[in-house]
CSV table of C-alpha atoms in Angstrom, one decimal:
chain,number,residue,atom,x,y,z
A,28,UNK,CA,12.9,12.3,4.0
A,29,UNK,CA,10.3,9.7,5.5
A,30,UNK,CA,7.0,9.4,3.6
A,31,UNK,CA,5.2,10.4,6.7
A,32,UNK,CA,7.5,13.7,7.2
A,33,UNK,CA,6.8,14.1,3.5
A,34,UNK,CA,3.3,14.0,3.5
A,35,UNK,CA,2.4,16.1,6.4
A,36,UNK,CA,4.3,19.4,4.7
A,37,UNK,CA,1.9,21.8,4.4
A,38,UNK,CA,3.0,21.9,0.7
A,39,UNK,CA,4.2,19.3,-0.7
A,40,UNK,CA,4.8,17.9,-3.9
A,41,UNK,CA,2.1,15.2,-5.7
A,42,UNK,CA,3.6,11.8,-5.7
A,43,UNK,CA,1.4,9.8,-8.7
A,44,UNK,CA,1.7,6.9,-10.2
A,45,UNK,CA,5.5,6.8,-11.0
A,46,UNK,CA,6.0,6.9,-7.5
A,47,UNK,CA,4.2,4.1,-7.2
A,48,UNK,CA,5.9,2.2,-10.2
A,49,UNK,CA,8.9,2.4,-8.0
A,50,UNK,CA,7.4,1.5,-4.6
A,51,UNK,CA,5.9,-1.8,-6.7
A,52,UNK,CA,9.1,-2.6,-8.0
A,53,UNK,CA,10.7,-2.5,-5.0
A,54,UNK,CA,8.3,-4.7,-3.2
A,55,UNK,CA,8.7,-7.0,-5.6
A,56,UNK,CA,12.3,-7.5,-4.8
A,57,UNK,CA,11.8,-8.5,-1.6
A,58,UNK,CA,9.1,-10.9,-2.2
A,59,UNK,CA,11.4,-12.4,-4.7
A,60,UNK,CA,14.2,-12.6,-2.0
A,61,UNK,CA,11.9,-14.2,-0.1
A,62,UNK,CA,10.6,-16.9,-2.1
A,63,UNK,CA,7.2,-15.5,-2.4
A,64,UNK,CA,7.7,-14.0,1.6
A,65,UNK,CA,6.7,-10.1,1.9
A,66,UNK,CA,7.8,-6.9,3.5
A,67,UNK,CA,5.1,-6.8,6.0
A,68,UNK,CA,5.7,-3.4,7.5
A,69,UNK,CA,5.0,-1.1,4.4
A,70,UNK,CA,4.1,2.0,6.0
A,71,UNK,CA,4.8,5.8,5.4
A,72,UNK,CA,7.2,5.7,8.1
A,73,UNK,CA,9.6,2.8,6.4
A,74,UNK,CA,9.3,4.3,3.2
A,75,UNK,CA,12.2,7.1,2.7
A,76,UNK,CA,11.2,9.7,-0.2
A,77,UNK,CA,14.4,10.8,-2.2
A,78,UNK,CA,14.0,14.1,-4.7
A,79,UNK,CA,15.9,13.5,-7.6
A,80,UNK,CA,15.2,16.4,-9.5
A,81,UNK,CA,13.0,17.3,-11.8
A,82,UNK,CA,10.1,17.0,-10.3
A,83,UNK,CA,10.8,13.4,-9.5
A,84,UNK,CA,10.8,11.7,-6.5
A,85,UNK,CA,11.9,7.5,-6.1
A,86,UNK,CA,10.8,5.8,-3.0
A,87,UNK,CA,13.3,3.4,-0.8
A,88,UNK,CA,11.9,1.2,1.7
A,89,UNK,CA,13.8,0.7,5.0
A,90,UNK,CA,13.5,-1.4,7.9
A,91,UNK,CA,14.0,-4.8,6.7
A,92,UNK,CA,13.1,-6.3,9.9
A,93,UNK,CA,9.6,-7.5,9.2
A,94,UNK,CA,10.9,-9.3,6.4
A,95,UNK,CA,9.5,-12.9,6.6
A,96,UNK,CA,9.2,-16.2,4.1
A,97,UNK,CA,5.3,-16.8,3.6
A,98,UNK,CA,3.5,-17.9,7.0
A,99,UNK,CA,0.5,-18.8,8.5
A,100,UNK,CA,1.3,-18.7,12.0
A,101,UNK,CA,-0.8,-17.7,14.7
A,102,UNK,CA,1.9,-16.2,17.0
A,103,UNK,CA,4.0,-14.1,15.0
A,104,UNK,CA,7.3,-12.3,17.0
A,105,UNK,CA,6.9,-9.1,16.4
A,106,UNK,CA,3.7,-8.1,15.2
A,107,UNK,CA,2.7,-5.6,17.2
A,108,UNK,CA,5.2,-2.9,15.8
A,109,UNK,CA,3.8,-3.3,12.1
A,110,UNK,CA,1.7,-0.2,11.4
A,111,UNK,CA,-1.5,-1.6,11.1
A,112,UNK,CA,-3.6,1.0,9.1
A,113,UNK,CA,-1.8,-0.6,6.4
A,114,UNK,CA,-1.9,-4.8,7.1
A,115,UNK,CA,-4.1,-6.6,4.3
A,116,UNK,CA,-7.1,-8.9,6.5
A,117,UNK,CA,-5.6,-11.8,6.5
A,118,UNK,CA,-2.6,-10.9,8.4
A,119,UNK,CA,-4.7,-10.6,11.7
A,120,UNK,CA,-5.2,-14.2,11.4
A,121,UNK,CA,-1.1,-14.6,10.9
A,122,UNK,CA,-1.1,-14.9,7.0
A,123,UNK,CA,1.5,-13.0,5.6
A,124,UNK,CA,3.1,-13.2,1.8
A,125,UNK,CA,3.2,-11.4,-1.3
A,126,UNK,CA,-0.4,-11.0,-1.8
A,127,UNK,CA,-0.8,-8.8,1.6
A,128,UNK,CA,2.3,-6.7,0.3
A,129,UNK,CA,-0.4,-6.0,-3.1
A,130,UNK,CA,-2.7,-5.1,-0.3
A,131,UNK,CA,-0.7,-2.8,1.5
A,132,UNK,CA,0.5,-1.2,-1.8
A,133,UNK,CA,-3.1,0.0,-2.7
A,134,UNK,CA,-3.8,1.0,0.8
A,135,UNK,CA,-0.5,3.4,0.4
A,136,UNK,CA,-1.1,4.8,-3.1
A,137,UNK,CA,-4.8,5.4,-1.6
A,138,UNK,CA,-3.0,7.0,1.5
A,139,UNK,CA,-1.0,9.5,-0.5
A,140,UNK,CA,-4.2,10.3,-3.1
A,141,UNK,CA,-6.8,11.3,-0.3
A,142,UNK,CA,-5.3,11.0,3.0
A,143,UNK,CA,-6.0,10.0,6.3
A,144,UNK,CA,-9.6,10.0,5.6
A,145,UNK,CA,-9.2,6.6,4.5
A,146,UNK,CA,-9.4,5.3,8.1
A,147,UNK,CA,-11.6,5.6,10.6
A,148,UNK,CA,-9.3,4.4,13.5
A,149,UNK,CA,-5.8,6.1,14.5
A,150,UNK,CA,-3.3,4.0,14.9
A,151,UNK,CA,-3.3,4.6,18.5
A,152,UNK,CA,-6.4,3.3,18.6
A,153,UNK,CA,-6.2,0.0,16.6
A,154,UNK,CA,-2.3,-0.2,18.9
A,155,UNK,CA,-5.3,-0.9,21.9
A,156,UNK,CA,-7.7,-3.5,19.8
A,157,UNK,CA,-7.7,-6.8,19.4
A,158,UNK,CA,-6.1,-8.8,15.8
A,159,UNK,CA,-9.8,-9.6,15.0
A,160,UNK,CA,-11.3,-6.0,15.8
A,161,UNK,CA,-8.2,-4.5,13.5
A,162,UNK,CA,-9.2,-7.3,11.3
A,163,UNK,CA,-13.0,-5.5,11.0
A,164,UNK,CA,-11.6,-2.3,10.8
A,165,UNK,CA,-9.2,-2.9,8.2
A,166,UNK,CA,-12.2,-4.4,6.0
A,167,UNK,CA,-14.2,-1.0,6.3
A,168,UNK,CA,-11.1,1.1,5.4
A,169,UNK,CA,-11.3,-1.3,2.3
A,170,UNK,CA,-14.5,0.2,1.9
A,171,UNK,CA,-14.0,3.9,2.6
A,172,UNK,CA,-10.9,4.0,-0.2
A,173,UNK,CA,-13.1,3.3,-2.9
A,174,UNK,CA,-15.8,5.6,-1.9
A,175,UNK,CA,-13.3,8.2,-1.8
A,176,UNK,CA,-11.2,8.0,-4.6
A,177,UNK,CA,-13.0,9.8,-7.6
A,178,UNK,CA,-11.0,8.3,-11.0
A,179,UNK,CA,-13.0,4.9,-12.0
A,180,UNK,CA,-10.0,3.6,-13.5
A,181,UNK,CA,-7.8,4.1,-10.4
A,182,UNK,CA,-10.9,2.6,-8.3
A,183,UNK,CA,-11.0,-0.5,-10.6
A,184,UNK,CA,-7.4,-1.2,-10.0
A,185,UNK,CA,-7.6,-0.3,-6.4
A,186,UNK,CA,-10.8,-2.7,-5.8
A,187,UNK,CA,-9.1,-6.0,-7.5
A,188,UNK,CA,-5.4,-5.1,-5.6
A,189,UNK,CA,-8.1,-4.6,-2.2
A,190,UNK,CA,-10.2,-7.6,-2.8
A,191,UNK,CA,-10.6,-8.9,0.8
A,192,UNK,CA,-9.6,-12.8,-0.6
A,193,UNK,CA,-6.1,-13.1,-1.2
A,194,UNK,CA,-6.6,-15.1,-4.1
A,195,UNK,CA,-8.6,-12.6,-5.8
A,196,UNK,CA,-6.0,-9.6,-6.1
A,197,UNK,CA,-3.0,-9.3,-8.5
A,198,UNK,CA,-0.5,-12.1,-8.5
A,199,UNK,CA,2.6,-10.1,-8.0
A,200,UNK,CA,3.4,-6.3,-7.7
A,201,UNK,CA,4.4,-6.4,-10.7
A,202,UNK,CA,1.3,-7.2,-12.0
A,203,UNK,CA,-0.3,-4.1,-9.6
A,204,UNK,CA,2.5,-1.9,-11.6
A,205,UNK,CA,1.4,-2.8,-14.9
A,206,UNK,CA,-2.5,-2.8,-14.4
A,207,UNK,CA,-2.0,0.7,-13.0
A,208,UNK,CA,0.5,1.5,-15.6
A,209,UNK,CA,-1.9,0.5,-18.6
A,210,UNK,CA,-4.8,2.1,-16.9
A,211,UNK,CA,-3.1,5.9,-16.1
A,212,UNK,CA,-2.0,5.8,-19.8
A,213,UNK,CA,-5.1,5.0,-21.5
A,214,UNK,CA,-6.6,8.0,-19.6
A,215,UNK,CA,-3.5,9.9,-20.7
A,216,UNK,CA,-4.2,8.5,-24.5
A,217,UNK,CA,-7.8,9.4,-23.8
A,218,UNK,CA,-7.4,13.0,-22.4
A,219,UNK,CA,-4.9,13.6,-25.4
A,220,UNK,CA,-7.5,12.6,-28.2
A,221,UNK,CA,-9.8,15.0,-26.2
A,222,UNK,CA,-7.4,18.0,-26.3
């Protein structure tokens, strides 16, 4: 089932940070495929959510069309059918490589914590703006994630992988993985020594 589908159930089960794990991983695959390139379209609706049992869900992306080697262009084929709730700032100036794919990563996991209330556009809306009024909105929904998600650890992690300069988020997915990996854990650790 698509991640959009998924999420819209009236009841549906809580993805965390396993999920996510996967999601990383997978990223990562692609930017390696692509020298340092990104996916460029993550969005609930290229993200297909398979139930594996258990209580466990793994994430596979699809629509490898998006799929480019790092760029700078300013003209870019094709841009206007990437979701952009979920494009990282610098794309609207026609920057896209790995570090926008860390961008879009936190802007998902915020997505399935808290919601839509992450936005204050719809994506019909920002469909009818301009690359540099997405660009301002997409800075503000920077902004609204943190206010909104409550766990300081998860809102340290989120704030470095949503830094507005590229150069200040993770280096790779992978590193994104880990640094929420090493954080959940430690509040697992922690909330065990409290018990």
């Amino acid at each position: 089932e698509r991640l959009d589908k998924f999420l819209k159930r009236k009841s549906h089960p809580k993805l965390g940070v396993d999920f996510m794990f996967d999601l990383c991983c997978a990223i990562r695959d692609v930017n390696l495929m692509m020298g340092g390139g990104g996916y460029n379209a993550l969005s609930p609706r290229n993200v297909i959510v398979k139930d594996m049992g258990n209580g466990e869900y793994k994430p596979y992306l699809i629509d490898y069309s998006h799929v480019w080697k790092p760029t700078k262009r300013k003209k870019i084929e094709g841009v206007e059918l990437l979701d952009h709730r979920f494009r990282a700032p610098e794309t609207f100036v026609g920057c896209f490589n790995e570090l926008s794919d860390i961008y879009s990563l936190a802007l998902m996991f915020s997505y399935i914590l808290v919601g839509e209330t992450i936005w204050e556009s719809s994506l019909d809306e920002l469909c009818g703006m301009t690359e540099k009024q997405r660009k301002s909105v997409a800075e503000k929904s920077r902004l609204r994630v943190l206010e909104q998600v409550n766990e300081e650890w998860l809102r340290e992690v989120l704030s470095k992988a949503l830094a507005l300069d590229p150069k200040d988020r993770y280096v790779s997915s992978l590193h994104f993985k880990f640094a929420l990996r090493k954080a959940s854990y430690q509040v697992q650790e922690f909330e065990g020594l409290c018990d």
